[in-house]
Tab-separated table of C-alpha atoms and ligand atoms in Angstrom:
chain	number	residue	atom	x	y	z
A	1	UNK	CA	15.957	60.919	-21.452
A	2	UNK	CA	16.348	58.297	-24.188
A	3	UNK	CA	13.347	58.901	-26.414
A	4	UNK	CA	15.617	59.290	-29.464
A	5	UNK	CA	18.255	56.705	-28.544
A	6	UNK	CA	19.975	55.264	-31.645
A	7	UNK	CA	18.497	57.921	-33.944
A	8	UNK	CA	20.436	60.239	-36.232
A	9	UNK	CA	18.730	63.595	-36.817
A	10	UNK	CA	19.521	66.337	-39.338
A	11	UNK	CA	18.177	69.792	-38.547
A	12	UNK	CA	18.517	72.532	-41.136
A	13	UNK	CA	18.654	76.011	-39.646
A	14	UNK	CA	20.024	74.403	-36.472
A	15	UNK	CA	22.315	77.355	-35.810
A	16	UNK	CA	19.682	79.625	-34.327
A	17	UNK	CA	16.243	80.024	-32.793
A	18	UNK	CA	13.876	77.063	-33.002
A	19	UNK	CA	16.430	74.939	-34.891
A	20	UNK	CA	19.032	75.380	-32.135
A	21	UNK	CA	16.490	74.541	-29.420
A	22	UNK	CA	15.324	71.458	-31.334
A	23	UNK	CA	18.931	70.310	-31.883
A	24	UNK	CA	19.710	70.560	-28.170
A	25	UNK	CA	16.470	68.874	-27.082
A	26	UNK	CA	16.939	66.009	-29.555
A	27	UNK	CA	20.464	65.487	-28.276
A	28	UNK	CA	19.177	65.471	-24.702
A	29	UNK	CA	16.925	62.581	-25.736
A	30	UNK	CA	19.869	60.593	-27.068
A	31	UNK	CA	19.934	61.488	-30.796
A	32	UNK	CA	23.151	62.096	-32.678
A	33	UNK	CA	22.504	65.463	-34.294
A	34	UNK	CA	23.686	67.062	-37.517
A	35	UNK	CA	23.395	70.819	-37.043
A	36	UNK	CA	23.132	72.148	-40.591
A	37	UNK	CA	23.185	75.870	-41.211
A	38	UNK	CA	24.194	78.511	-43.744
A	39	UNK	CA	26.269	80.063	-40.966
A	40	UNK	CA	29.251	77.842	-40.156
A	41	UNK	CA	29.806	79.826	-36.969
A	42	UNK	CA	26.214	79.350	-35.767
A	43	UNK	CA	26.199	75.620	-36.583
A	44	UNK	CA	29.531	75.159	-34.798
A	45	UNK	CA	28.215	77.045	-31.763
A	46	UNK	CA	25.105	74.840	-31.476
A	47	UNK	CA	27.205	71.692	-31.934
A	48	UNK	CA	29.630	72.897	-29.221
A	49	UNK	CA	26.724	73.453	-26.804
A	50	UNK	CA	25.579	69.886	-27.461
A	51	UNK	CA	29.041	68.391	-27.025
A	52	UNK	CA	29.604	70.393	-23.807
A	53	UNK	CA	26.420	68.812	-22.447
A	54	UNK	CA	27.767	65.347	-23.277
A	55	UNK	CA	25.961	64.768	-26.599
A	56	UNK	CA	27.174	63.971	-30.124
A	57	UNK	CA	26.822	66.620	-32.830
A	58	UNK	CA	28.265	67.355	-36.252
A	59	UNK	CA	28.140	70.927	-37.562
A	60	UNK	CA	27.609	71.085	-41.329
A	61	UNK	CA	27.586	74.187	-43.499
A	62	UNK	CA	24.671	74.040	-45.938
A	63	UNK	CA	22.750	76.317	-48.252
A	64	UNK	CA	19.338	74.691	-48.598
A	65	UNK	CA	18.683	76.640	-51.798
A	66	UNK	CA	21.458	74.642	-53.499
A	67	UNK	CA	20.813	70.972	-54.296
A	68	UNK	CA	24.540	70.097	-54.384
A	69	UNK	CA	24.909	71.509	-50.885
A	70	UNK	CA	21.907	69.469	-49.657
A	71	UNK	CA	23.402	66.314	-51.163
A	72	UNK	CA	26.717	67.039	-49.393
A	73	UNK	CA	24.866	67.547	-46.066
A	74	UNK	CA	23.168	64.149	-46.313
A	75	UNK	CA	26.414	62.457	-47.445
A	76	UNK	CA	28.316	64.005	-44.496
A	77	UNK	CA	25.613	62.737	-42.109
A	78	UNK	CA	25.817	59.154	-43.317
A	79	UNK	CA	29.634	59.258	-43.458
A	80	UNK	CA	29.818	60.407	-39.822
A	81	UNK	CA	26.967	58.498	-38.187
A	82	UNK	CA	26.245	55.618	-40.589
A	83	UNK	CA	22.526	56.279	-41.095
A	84	UNK	CA	19.786	58.882	-41.075
A	85	UNK	CA	16.447	58.555	-39.273
A	86	UNK	CA	15.071	62.082	-38.803
A	87	UNK	CA	15.145	65.092	-41.137
A	88	UNK	CA	13.859	68.482	-40.022
A	89	UNK	CA	13.372	70.739	-43.040
A	90	UNK	CA	13.343	73.794	-40.840
A	91	UNK	CA	14.913	76.657	-42.838
A	92	UNK	CA	12.350	79.017	-44.296
A	93	UNK	CA	10.823	82.458	-44.207
A	94	UNK	CA	10.662	85.476	-46.487
A	95	UNK	CA	11.967	89.034	-46.419
A	96	UNK	CA	9.181	91.084	-44.778
A	97	UNK	CA	10.475	94.276	-46.448
A	98	UNK	CA	9.614	93.028	-49.925
A	99	UNK	CA	7.033	90.281	-49.237
A	100	UNK	CA	4.039	92.644	-49.359
A	101	UNK	CA	0.475	92.592	-50.707
A	102	UNK	CA	-0.338	91.257	-54.174
A	103	UNK	CA	0.033	94.630	-55.906
A	104	UNK	CA	3.351	95.500	-54.280
A	105	UNK	CA	5.075	92.203	-53.527
A	106	UNK	CA	8.440	91.529	-55.124
A	107	UNK	CA	8.191	88.609	-57.556
A	108	UNK	CA	11.936	88.047	-57.206
A	109	UNK	CA	11.358	87.575	-53.471
A	110	UNK	CA	8.488	85.196	-54.281
A	111	UNK	CA	10.890	83.059	-56.353
A	112	UNK	CA	13.453	83.142	-53.549
A	113	UNK	CA	10.727	82.148	-51.063
A	114	UNK	CA	9.791	79.128	-53.164
A	115	UNK	CA	13.435	78.088	-53.272
A	116	UNK	CA	14.090	78.632	-49.531
A	117	UNK	CA	10.871	77.032	-48.253
A	118	UNK	CA	9.428	74.656	-50.853
A	119	UNK	CA	12.219	73.419	-53.122
A	120	UNK	CA	14.493	72.994	-50.103
A	121	UNK	CA	11.883	70.791	-48.388
A	122	UNK	CA	11.392	68.659	-51.495
A	123	UNK	CA	15.100	68.228	-52.177
A	124	UNK	CA	16.091	67.642	-48.554
A	125	UNK	CA	13.507	64.888	-48.407
A	126	UNK	CA	14.496	63.456	-51.789
A	127	UNK	CA	18.124	63.076	-50.702
A	128	UNK	CA	17.256	61.712	-47.227
A	129	UNK	CA	14.596	59.183	-48.274
A	130	UNK	CA	16.860	56.420	-49.645
A	131	UNK	CA	18.763	56.335	-46.333
A	132	UNK	CA	15.569	56.308	-44.261
A	133	UNK	CA	14.101	53.521	-46.355
A	134	UNK	CA	17.344	51.535	-46.005
A	135	UNK	CA	17.177	52.059	-42.218
A	136	UNK	CA	13.642	50.603	-42.142
A	137	UNK	CA	11.825	53.943	-41.829
A	138	UNK	CA	12.193	57.499	-40.644
A	139	UNK	CA	10.520	60.752	-39.736
A	140	UNK	CA	10.483	63.902	-41.877
A	141	UNK	CA	9.437	67.031	-39.976
A	142	UNK	CA	8.641	70.135	-42.008
A	143	UNK	CA	8.330	73.604	-40.536
A	144	UNK	CA	5.259	75.390	-41.866
A	145	UNK	CA	3.564	78.330	-40.121
A	146	UNK	CA	0.128	79.519	-39.051
A	147	UNK	CA	0.523	81.800	-42.088
A	148	UNK	CA	-0.421	78.731	-44.159
A	149	UNK	CA	-3.888	78.757	-42.556
A	150	UNK	CA	-5.028	82.376	-42.635
A	151	UNK	CA	-4.997	85.317	-45.037
A	152	UNK	CA	-2.955	88.386	-44.126
A	153	UNK	CA	-2.579	91.944	-45.365
A	154	UNK	CA	1.135	91.398	-46.084
A	155	UNK	CA	3.535	88.462	-46.596
A	156	UNK	CA	1.612	86.956	-49.479
A	157	UNK	CA	4.597	84.800	-50.472
A	158	UNK	CA	5.120	83.516	-46.934
A	159	UNK	CA	1.550	82.201	-46.626
A	160	UNK	CA	1.698	80.637	-50.093
A	161	UNK	CA	4.983	78.807	-49.609
A	162	UNK	CA	4.057	77.535	-46.153
A	163	UNK	CA	0.737	76.217	-47.537
A	164	UNK	CA	2.805	74.396	-50.171
A	165	UNK	CA	4.941	72.885	-47.388
A	166	UNK	CA	1.752	71.520	-45.768
A	167	UNK	CA	0.665	69.989	-49.073
A	168	UNK	CA	4.069	68.412	-49.736
A	169	UNK	CA	3.983	66.953	-46.213
A	170	UNK	CA	0.825	65.013	-47.080
A	171	UNK	CA	2.263	63.791	-50.394
A	172	UNK	CA	5.415	62.479	-48.702
A	173	UNK	CA	3.317	60.790	-45.996
A	174	UNK	CA	1.145	59.009	-48.557
A	175	UNK	CA	3.964	58.099	-50.947
A	176	UNK	CA	6.459	56.682	-48.410
A	177	UNK	CA	4.170	55.513	-45.577
A	178	UNK	CA	4.367	51.943	-46.891
A	179	UNK	CA	8.151	52.088	-46.320
A	180	UNK	CA	7.546	53.255	-42.739
A	181	UNK	CA	8.601	56.849	-43.415
A	182	UNK	CA	6.354	59.301	-41.576
A	183	UNK	CA	6.071	62.957	-42.519
A	184	UNK	CA	4.428	65.676	-40.453
A	185	UNK	CA	4.504	69.454	-40.350
A	186	UNK	CA	4.436	71.953	-37.519
A	187	UNK	CA	2.740	75.341	-37.785
A	188	UNK	CA	4.325	77.558	-35.151
A	189	UNK	CA	2.498	80.716	-34.154
A	190	UNK	CA	4.497	83.646	-32.831
A	191	UNK	CA	7.721	82.332	-31.298
A	192	UNK	CA	10.286	84.596	-29.691
A	193	UNK	CA	13.354	83.945	-31.851
A	194	UNK	CA	15.923	86.338	-33.342
A	195	UNK	CA	13.946	86.205	-36.626
A	196	UNK	CA	10.767	87.482	-34.973
A	197	UNK	CA	12.368	89.920	-32.558
A	198	UNK	CA	14.508	91.560	-35.275
A	199	UNK	CA	11.652	91.995	-37.718
A	200	UNK	CA	8.719	93.236	-35.669
A	201	UNK	CA	8.250	96.557	-33.868
A	202	UNK	CA	7.581	96.235	-30.066
A	203	UNK	CA	3.870	97.172	-30.320
A	204	UNK	CA	3.271	94.219	-32.619
A	205	UNK	CA	4.767	91.784	-30.085
A	206	UNK	CA	2.198	92.988	-27.525
A	207	UNK	CA	-0.716	92.716	-29.945
A	208	UNK	CA	0.429	89.222	-30.957
A	209	UNK	CA	0.385	88.209	-27.285
A	210	UNK	CA	-3.127	89.610	-26.865
A	211	UNK	CA	-4.214	87.582	-29.912
A	212	UNK	CA	-3.272	84.298	-28.223
A	213	UNK	CA	-5.620	82.338	-25.979
A	214	UNK	CA	-2.636	81.748	-23.686
A	215	UNK	CA	-1.148	84.873	-22.065
A	216	UNK	CA	2.333	84.521	-23.587
A	217	UNK	CA	4.210	83.988	-26.854
A	218	UNK	CA	6.016	80.757	-27.652
A	219	UNK	CA	9.634	79.961	-26.931
A	220	UNK	CA	11.917	78.060	-29.350
A	221	UNK	CA	11.732	75.125	-26.902
A	222	UNK	CA	7.924	74.970	-27.240
A	223	UNK	CA	8.401	74.067	-30.906
A	224	UNK	CA	11.515	71.986	-30.194
A	225	UNK	CA	9.574	69.713	-27.818
A	226	UNK	CA	6.980	69.104	-30.545
A	227	UNK	CA	9.790	68.234	-32.969
A	228	UNK	CA	11.202	65.736	-30.459
A	229	UNK	CA	7.767	64.101	-30.192
A	230	UNK	CA	7.444	63.857	-33.990
A	231	UNK	CA	10.983	62.449	-34.244
A	232	UNK	CA	10.321	59.816	-31.584
A	233	UNK	CA	8.472	56.514	-31.882
A	234	UNK	CA	5.830	57.950	-29.511
A	235	UNK	CA	4.288	59.472	-32.659
A	236	UNK	CA	4.528	56.241	-34.681
A	237	UNK	CA	0.811	56.357	-35.637
A	238	UNK	CA	0.912	60.024	-36.701
A	239	UNK	CA	1.632	60.945	-40.314
A	240	UNK	CA	0.604	63.552	-42.858
A	241	UNK	CA	-0.548	65.878	-40.068
A	242	UNK	CA	-0.101	69.554	-39.360
A	243	UNK	CA	0.415	70.243	-35.649
A	244	UNK	CA	-0.525	73.847	-34.887
A	245	UNK	CA	1.598	75.089	-31.970
A	246	UNK	CA	0.417	78.660	-31.593
A	247	UNK	CA	-0.830	79.396	-28.066
A	248	UNK	CA	-4.382	79.245	-29.406
A	249	UNK	CA	-3.860	82.105	-31.879
A	250	UNK	CA	-5.699	80.620	-34.831
A	251	UNK	CA	-8.457	78.731	-33.026
A	252	UNK	CA	-10.007	81.595	-31.116
A	253	UNK	CA	-12.727	83.927	-32.346
A	254	UNK	CA	-11.449	87.364	-33.347
A	255	UNK	CA	-14.060	88.740	-30.899
A	256	UNK	CA	-12.580	86.840	-27.944
A	257	UNK	CA	-10.002	89.429	-26.759
A	258	UNK	CA	-12.685	92.173	-26.678
A	259	UNK	CA	-15.259	89.920	-24.989
A	260	UNK	CA	-12.724	88.879	-22.365
A	261	UNK	CA	-12.520	92.529	-21.311
A	262	UNK	CA	-16.356	92.653	-20.992
A	263	UNK	CA	-16.591	89.653	-18.636
A	264	UNK	CA	-17.972	90.419	-15.170
A	265	UNK	CA	-15.385	90.037	-12.376
B	1	LIG	N1	9.948	82.467	-35.176
B	1	LIG	C1	8.667	82.361	-35.441
B	1	LIG	O1	7.819	83.010	-34.811
B	1	LIG	C2	8.193	81.422	-36.515
B	1	LIG	C3	6.817	81.237	-36.693
B	1	LIG	C4	6.384	80.367	-37.686
B	1	LIG	C5	7.298	79.683	-38.456
B	1	LIG	N2	8.627	79.891	-38.268
B	1	LIG	C6	9.546	79.168	-39.150
B	1	LIG	O2	10.656	78.633	-38.426
B	1	LIG	C7	11.786	78.538	-39.311
B	1	LIG	C8	13.036	79.219	-38.775
B	1	LIG	O3	12.689	80.113	-37.887
B	1	LIG	P1	13.589	80.496	-36.630
B	1	LIG	O4	12.672	81.358	-35.866
B	1	LIG	O5	14.224	79.321	-36.015
B	1	LIG	O6	14.665	81.437	-37.414
B	1	LIG	P2	16.120	81.955	-37.087
B	1	LIG	O7	16.331	83.141	-37.940
B	1	LIG	O8	16.318	82.086	-35.607
B	1	LIG	O9	17.046	80.765	-37.618
B	1	LIG	C9	17.133	80.470	-38.962
B	1	LIG	C10	18.478	79.787	-39.232
B	1	LIG	O10	18.447	79.360	-40.586
B	1	LIG	C11	19.700	79.652	-41.193
B	1	LIG	N3	19.497	79.809	-42.640
B	1	LIG	C12	18.912	80.836	-43.291
B	1	LIG	N4	18.937	80.613	-44.632
B	1	LIG	C13	19.555	79.423	-44.810
B	1	LIG	C14	19.889	78.649	-45.959
B	1	LIG	N5	19.588	79.068	-47.198
B	1	LIG	N6	20.500	77.448	-45.777
B	1	LIG	C15	20.819	77.017	-44.531
B	1	LIG	N7	20.534	77.713	-43.412
B	1	LIG	C16	19.906	78.900	-43.542
B	1	LIG	C17	20.171	80.929	-40.515
B	1	LIG	O11	21.587	81.066	-40.632
B	1	LIG	C18	19.678	80.731	-39.079
B	1	LIG	O12	20.663	80.119	-38.279
B	1	LIG	C19	11.348	79.128	-40.639
B	1	LIG	O13	10.914	78.089	-41.480
B	1	LIG	C20	10.188	80.017	-40.225
B	1	LIG	O14	9.312	80.277	-41.299
B	1	LIG	C21	9.106	80.736	-37.323
């Protein structure tokens, strides 16, 4: 219950989905949590859930596409809790309606995707690093996606920006490892969050499940538990890594689902 005792964690996108689950799980392990979200209402709701359960949380309104807003988020964290040990650069994603194939993708959406996923990760880390270094070290956790690892017929921007997040993760790990700052990324597969459920037709959810080695899709908590591990000192020898948390989606042969059906009883 005290794996994150004495740690201060900032989680962007903490108002919903994976970010909310991670915020609550980190609090359960003793962290003081800054729930940072574009939606003041959502951030306040997550923080209230944490406080009701006996934890400490500060809701902060942030737009991670705005450097001034990121700077204010980090300043509010240090003003309230005195230090900063864990930063989850979790906000990301693209608009699936305009993030299409190379011929039809919106280049404006590509630019927005870079800002929301890549620039936000760089700037969040840049503003957090001095405080982590002053505290004797820290853990930066970046949310990538399995889309960084495979090609797809659509969402060209999404794959590209998440691959950039993986690359930046390694640079941060190498550059600030000597100051005891670790940096790792998580590549979630399909996780049942509002973002996924609102954007995909029902048939796709079933085919995604069939594409996993495990017979179910992920929950926000499945990713949240991995974030707790990366935030904790249990992962003190782990840096620059991409943890793929996808129910076996990307490691299995594309022939496996069909072959499974051919197995003798
Ligand atoms: N859900 C999945 O299956 C899945 C899979 C792979 C990767 N991911 C990644 O997980 C992350 C978030 O996913 P989720 O499923 O938790 O989403 P979600 O939609 O449930 O939550 C996203 C939160 O981010 C906030 N937000 C959006 N833009 C913001 C901005 N500019 N500044 C601050 N806050 C902002 C929203 O208000 C919302 O509360 C993204 O990086 C996404 O690419 C999700």
